[in-house]
Tab-separated table of C-alpha atoms in Angstrom:
chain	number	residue	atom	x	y	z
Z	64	UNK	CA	0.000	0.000	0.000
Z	65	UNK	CA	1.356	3.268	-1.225
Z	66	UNK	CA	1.489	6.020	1.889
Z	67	UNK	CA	1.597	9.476	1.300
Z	68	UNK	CA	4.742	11.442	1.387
Z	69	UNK	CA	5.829	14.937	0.596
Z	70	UNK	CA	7.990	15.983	-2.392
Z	71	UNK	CA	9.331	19.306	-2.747
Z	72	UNK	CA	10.877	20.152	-6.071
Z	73	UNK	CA	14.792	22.088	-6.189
Z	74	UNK	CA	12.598	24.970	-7.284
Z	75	UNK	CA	13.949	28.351	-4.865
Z	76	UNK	CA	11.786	30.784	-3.651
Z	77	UNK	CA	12.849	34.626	-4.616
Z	78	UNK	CA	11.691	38.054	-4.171
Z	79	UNK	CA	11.491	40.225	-6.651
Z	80	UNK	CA	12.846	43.888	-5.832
Z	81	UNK	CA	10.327	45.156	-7.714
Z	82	UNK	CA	7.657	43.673	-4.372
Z	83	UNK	CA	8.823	45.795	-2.107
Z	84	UNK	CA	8.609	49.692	-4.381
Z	85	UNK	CA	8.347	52.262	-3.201
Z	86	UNK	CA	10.811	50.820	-0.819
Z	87	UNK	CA	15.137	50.697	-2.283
Z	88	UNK	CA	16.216	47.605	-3.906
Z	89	UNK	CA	18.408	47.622	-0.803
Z	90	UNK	CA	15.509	46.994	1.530
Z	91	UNK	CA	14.215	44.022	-0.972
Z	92	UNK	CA	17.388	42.064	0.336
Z	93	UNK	CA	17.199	42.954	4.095
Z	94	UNK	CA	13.483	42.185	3.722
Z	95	UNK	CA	14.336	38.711	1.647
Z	96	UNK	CA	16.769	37.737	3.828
Z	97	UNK	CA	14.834	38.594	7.077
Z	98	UNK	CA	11.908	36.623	5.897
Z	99	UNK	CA	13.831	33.432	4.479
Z	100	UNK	CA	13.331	33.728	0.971
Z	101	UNK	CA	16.353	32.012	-1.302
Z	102	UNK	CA	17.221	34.638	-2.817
Z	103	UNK	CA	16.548	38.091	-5.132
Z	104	UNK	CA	15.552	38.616	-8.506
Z	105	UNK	CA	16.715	42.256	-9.120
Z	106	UNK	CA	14.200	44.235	-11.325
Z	107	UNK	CA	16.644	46.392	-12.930
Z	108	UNK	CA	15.117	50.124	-13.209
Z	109	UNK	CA	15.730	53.674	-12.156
Z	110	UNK	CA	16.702	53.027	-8.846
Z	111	UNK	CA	20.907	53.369	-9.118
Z	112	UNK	CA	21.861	50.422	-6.745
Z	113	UNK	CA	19.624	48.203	-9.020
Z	114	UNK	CA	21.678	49.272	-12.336
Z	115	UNK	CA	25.511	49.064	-10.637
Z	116	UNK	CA	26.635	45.169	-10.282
Z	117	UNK	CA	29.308	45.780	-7.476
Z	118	UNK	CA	26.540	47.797	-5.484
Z	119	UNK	CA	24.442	44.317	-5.973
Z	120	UNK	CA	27.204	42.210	-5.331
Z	121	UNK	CA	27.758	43.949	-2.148
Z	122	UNK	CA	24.081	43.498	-0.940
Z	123	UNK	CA	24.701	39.745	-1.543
Z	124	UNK	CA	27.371	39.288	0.477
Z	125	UNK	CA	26.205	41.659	3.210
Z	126	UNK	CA	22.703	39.650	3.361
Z	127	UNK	CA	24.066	36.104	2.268
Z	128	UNK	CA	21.174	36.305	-0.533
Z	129	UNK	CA	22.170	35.432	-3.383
Z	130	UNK	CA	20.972	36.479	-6.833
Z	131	UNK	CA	18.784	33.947	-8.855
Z	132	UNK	CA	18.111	36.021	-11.768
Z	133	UNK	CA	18.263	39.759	-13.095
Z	134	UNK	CA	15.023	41.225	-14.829
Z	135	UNK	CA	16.312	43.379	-17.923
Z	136	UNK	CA	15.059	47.354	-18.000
Z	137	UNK	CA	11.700	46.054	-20.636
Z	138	UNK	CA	9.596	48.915	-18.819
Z	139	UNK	CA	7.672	51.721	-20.092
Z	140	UNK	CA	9.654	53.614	-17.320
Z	141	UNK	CA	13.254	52.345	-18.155
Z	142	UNK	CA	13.403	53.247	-21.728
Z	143	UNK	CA	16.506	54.849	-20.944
Z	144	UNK	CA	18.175	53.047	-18.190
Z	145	UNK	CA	21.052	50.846	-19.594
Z	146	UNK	CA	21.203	52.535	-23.028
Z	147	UNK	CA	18.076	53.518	-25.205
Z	148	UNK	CA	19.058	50.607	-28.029
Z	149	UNK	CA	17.024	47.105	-26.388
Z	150	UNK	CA	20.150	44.445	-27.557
Z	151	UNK	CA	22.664	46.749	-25.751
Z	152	UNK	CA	20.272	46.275	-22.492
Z	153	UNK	CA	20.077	42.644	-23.079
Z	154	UNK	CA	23.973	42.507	-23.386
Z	155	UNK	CA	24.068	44.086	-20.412
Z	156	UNK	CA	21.528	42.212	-18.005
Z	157	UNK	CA	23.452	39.298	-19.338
Z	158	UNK	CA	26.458	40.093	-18.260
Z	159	UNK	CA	25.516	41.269	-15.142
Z	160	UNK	CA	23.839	38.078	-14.557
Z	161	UNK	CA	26.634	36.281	-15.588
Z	162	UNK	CA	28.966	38.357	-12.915
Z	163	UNK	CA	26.531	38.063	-10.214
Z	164	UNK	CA	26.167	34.338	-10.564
Z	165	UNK	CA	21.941	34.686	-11.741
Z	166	UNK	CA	21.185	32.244	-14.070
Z	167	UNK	CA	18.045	33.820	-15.678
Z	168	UNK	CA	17.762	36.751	-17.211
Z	169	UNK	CA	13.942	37.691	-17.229
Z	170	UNK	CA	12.789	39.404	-20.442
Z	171	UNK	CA	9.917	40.968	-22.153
Z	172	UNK	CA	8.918	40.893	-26.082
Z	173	UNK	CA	9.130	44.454	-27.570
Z	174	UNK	CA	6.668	46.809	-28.048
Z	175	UNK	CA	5.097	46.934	-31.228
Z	176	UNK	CA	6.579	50.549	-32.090
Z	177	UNK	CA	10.454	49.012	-31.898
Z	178	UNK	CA	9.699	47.759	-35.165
Z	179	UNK	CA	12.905	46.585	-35.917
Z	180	UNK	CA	13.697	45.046	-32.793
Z	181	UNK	CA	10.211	43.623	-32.635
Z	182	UNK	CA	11.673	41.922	-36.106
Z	183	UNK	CA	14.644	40.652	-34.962
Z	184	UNK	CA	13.489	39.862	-31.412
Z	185	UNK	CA	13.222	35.928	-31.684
Z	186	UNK	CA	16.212	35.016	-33.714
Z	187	UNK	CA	18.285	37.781	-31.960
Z	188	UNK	CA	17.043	35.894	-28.196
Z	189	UNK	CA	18.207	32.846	-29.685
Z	190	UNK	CA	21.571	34.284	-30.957
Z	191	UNK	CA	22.241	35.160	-26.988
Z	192	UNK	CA	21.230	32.026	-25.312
Z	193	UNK	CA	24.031	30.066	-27.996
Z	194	UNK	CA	26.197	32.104	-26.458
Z	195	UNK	CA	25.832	31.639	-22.493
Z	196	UNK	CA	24.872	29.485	-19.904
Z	197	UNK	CA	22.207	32.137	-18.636
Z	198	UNK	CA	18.788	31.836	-19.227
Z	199	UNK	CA	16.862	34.372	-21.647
Z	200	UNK	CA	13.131	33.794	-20.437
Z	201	UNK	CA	10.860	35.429	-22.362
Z	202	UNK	CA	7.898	36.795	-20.513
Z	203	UNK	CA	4.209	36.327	-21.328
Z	204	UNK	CA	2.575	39.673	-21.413
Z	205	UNK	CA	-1.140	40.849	-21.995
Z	206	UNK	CA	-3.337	42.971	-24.271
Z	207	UNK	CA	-3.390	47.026	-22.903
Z	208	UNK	CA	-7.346	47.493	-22.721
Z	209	UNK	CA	-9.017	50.781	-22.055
Z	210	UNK	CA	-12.482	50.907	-21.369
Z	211	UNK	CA	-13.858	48.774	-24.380
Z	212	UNK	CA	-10.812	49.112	-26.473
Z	213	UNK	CA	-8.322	46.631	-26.779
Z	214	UNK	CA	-4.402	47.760	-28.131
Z	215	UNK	CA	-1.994	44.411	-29.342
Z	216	UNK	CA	1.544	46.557	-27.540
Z	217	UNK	CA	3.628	43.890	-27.654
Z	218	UNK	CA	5.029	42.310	-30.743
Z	219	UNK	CA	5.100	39.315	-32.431
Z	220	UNK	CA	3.026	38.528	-29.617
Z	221	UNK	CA	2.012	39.066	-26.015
Z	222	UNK	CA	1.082	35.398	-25.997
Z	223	UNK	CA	4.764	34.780	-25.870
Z	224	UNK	CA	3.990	30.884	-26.353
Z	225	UNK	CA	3.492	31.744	-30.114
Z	226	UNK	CA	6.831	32.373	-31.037
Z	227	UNK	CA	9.326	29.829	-30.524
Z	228	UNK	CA	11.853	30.447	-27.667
Z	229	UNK	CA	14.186	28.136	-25.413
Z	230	UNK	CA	13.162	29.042	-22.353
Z	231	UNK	CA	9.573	31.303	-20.923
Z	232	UNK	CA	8.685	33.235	-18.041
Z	233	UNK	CA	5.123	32.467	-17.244
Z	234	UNK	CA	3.382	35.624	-14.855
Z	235	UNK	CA	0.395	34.672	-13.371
Z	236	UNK	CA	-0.654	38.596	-13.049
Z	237	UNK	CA	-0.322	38.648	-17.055
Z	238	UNK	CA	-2.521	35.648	-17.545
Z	239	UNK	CA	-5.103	37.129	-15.300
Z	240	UNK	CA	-4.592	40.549	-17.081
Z	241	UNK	CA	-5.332	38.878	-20.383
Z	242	UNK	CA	-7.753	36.678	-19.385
Z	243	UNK	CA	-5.668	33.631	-20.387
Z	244	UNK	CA	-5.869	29.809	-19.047
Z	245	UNK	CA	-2.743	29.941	-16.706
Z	246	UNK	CA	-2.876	26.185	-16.963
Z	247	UNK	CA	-3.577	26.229	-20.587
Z	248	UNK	CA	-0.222	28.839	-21.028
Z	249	UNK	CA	1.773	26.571	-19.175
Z	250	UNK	CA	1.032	23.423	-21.266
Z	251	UNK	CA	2.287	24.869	-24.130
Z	252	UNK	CA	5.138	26.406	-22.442
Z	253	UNK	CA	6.069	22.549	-21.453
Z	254	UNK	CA	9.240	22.209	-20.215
Z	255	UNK	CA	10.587	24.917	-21.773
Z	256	UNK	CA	9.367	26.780	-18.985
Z	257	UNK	CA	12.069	28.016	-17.133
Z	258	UNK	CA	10.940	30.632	-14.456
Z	259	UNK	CA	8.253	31.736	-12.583
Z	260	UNK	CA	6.515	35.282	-11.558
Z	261	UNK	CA	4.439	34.011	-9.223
Z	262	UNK	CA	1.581	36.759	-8.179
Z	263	UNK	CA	-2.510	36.615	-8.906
Z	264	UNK	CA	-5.164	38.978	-10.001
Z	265	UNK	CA	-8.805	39.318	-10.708
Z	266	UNK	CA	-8.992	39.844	-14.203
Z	267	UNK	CA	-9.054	43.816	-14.711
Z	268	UNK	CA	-7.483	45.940	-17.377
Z	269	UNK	CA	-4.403	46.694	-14.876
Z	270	UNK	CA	-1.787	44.443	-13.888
Z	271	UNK	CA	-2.675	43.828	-10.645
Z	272	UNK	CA	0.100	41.389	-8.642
Z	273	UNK	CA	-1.824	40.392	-6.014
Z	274	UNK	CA	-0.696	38.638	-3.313
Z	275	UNK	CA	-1.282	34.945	-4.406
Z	276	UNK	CA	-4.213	33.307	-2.835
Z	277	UNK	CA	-5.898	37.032	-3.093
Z	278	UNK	CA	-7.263	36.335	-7.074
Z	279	UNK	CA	-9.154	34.359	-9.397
Z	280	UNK	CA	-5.862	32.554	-10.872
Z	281	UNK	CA	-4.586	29.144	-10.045
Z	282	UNK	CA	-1.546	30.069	-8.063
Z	283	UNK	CA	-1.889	26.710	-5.698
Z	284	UNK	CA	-2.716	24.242	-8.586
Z	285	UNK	CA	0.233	26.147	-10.810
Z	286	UNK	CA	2.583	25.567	-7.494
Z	287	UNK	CA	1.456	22.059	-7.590
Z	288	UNK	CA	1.757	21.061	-10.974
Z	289	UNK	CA	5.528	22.611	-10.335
Z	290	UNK	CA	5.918	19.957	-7.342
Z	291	UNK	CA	4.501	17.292	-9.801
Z	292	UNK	CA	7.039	17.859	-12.400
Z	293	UNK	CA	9.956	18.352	-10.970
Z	294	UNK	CA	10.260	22.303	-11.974
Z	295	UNK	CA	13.945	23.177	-11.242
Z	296	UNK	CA	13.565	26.806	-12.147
Z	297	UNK	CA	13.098	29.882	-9.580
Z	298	UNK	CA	9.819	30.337	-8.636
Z	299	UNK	CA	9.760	34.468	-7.719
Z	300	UNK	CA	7.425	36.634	-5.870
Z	301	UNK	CA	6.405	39.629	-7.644
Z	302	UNK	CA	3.527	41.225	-5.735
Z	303	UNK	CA	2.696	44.922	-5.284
Z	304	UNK	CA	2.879	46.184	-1.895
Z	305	UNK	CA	2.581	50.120	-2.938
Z	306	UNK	CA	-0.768	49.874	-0.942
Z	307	UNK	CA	0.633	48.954	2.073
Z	308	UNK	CA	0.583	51.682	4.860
Z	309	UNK	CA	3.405	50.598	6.775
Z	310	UNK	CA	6.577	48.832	6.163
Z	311	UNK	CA	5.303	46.153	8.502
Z	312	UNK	CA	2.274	45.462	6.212
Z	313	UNK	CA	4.404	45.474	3.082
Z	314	UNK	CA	6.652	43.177	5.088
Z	315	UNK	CA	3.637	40.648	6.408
Z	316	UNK	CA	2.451	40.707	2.597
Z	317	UNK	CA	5.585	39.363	1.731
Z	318	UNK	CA	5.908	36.779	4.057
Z	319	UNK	CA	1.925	35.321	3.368
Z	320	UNK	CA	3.260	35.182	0.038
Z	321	UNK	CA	6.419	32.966	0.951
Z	322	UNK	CA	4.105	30.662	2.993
Z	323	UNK	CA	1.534	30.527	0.734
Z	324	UNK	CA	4.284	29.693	-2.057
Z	325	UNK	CA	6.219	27.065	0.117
Z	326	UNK	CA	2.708	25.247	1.600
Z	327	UNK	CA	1.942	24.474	-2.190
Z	328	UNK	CA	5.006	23.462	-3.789
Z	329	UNK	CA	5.326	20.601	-0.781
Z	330	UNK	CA	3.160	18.592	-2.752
Z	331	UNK	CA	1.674	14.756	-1.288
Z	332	UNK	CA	1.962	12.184	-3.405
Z	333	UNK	CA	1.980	8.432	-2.940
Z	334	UNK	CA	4.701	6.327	-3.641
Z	335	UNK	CA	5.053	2.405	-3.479
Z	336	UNK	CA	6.601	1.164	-0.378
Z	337	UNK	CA	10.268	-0.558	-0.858
């Protein structure tokens, strides 16, 4: 008779820098460390410590966190940090990945007025990940909606599962921004998927990055299927916290969202008896 046992994949859990805003990227390691996470994913943007690798490297050390992956400038607000031409960012969040020991670099598909990069944009990825051990994980995105208008901003596709790529980001705030099949996304992403923005939301126009648990979207049976399968990749906490009144909220968000993310990647499952 098969009992029950618990099997937790090699999957670590990370905070994302970008959780803890308006807070420093310097408080998302205290905060990361504090809490137990096992490790950072830096969202690189205009905050200077995020953009300078020996400023990182220090927080490391300091906090004994290391740094999973690095999340390249893609934002509407970091258009010009790291150079205004997108490959020259790339080059860079690679390298500083590949300095700081990450071994993901997180990245989003152009928008649809960087026509030529939007062109070269899936041979180009693949070009880069010949060339390294890092992973380029290509985020899925979403469809900008206002009121009942609907604007395609990302090119080829937001559906980043479209387009063929090594490795995928799956974002569980995009899906529900979308109004996507999480599950569905992540079947086609098979095991190319290689990282995970793990956050929920409720389906409006706006990205939401809820705290999981807090949405419609199937962060526990996502965390599960992880468990399941083995999932070796980072599994990292991007939630927004902007709301938060205190830094003792923003800090008890982030640590429901650690538990809620460790309780469901220990998944049961029976095995035979020897």
């Amino acid at each position: 008779m098969a009992e029950p046992v618990v099997r937790i994949p090699d999957a670590k859990v990370a905070l994302s820098t970008a959780s803890v805003y308006p807070e420093s990227t310097a408080t998302a390691f205290e905060i990361a460390a504090r809490l137990g996470y096992d490790g950072v994913e830096v969202m690189v943007w205009t905050d200077p410590v995020s953009q300078d690798i020996e400023a990182l490297r220090r927080l490391s050390d300091y906090h004994r966190i290391p740094i999973l992956a690095v999340h390249a400038p893609c934002l509407l607000i970091t258009q010009r940090v790291w150079s205004t031409d997108p490959w020259t960012k790339l080059q860079r969040a690679q390298a500083a990945a590949e300095k700081l020991g990450a071994s993901t670099v997180v990245v989003h598909p152009p928008f649809r007025w960087q026509r030529q990069y939007a062109r070269d944009f899936v041979a180009g990825i693949w070009r880069m990940a010949n060339e390294t051990d890092v992973r380029f994980a290509v985020e899925n995105m979403y469809p900008w909606r206002y009121r009942d208008r609907e604007m395609l901003a990302y090119a080829p596709e937001w559906d980043v599962t479209k387009d063929d790529y090594r490795h995928f980001t799956v974002d569980l705030s995009h899906t529900a921004t979308a109004r996507t099949d999480a599950i569905h996304m992540i079947d086609r992403m098979g095991d190319r998927l290689g990282h995970v923005h793990l956050a929920d939301g409720r389906g409006s126009a706006k990205d939401e990055h809820l705290v999981p648990g807090r949405g419609t979207q199937p962060c526990a049976e996502v965390l599960e299927r992880l468990a399941l399968t083995g999932f070796d990749g980072h599994v990292v906490i991007e939630v927004n916290t902007r709301r938060a009144m205190s830094s003792a909220e923003r800090e008890a968000d982030l640590a429901e969202a650690l538990a809620f993310t460790r309780l469901h990647l220990a998944s049961a499952v029976k095995v035979p008896r020897p």
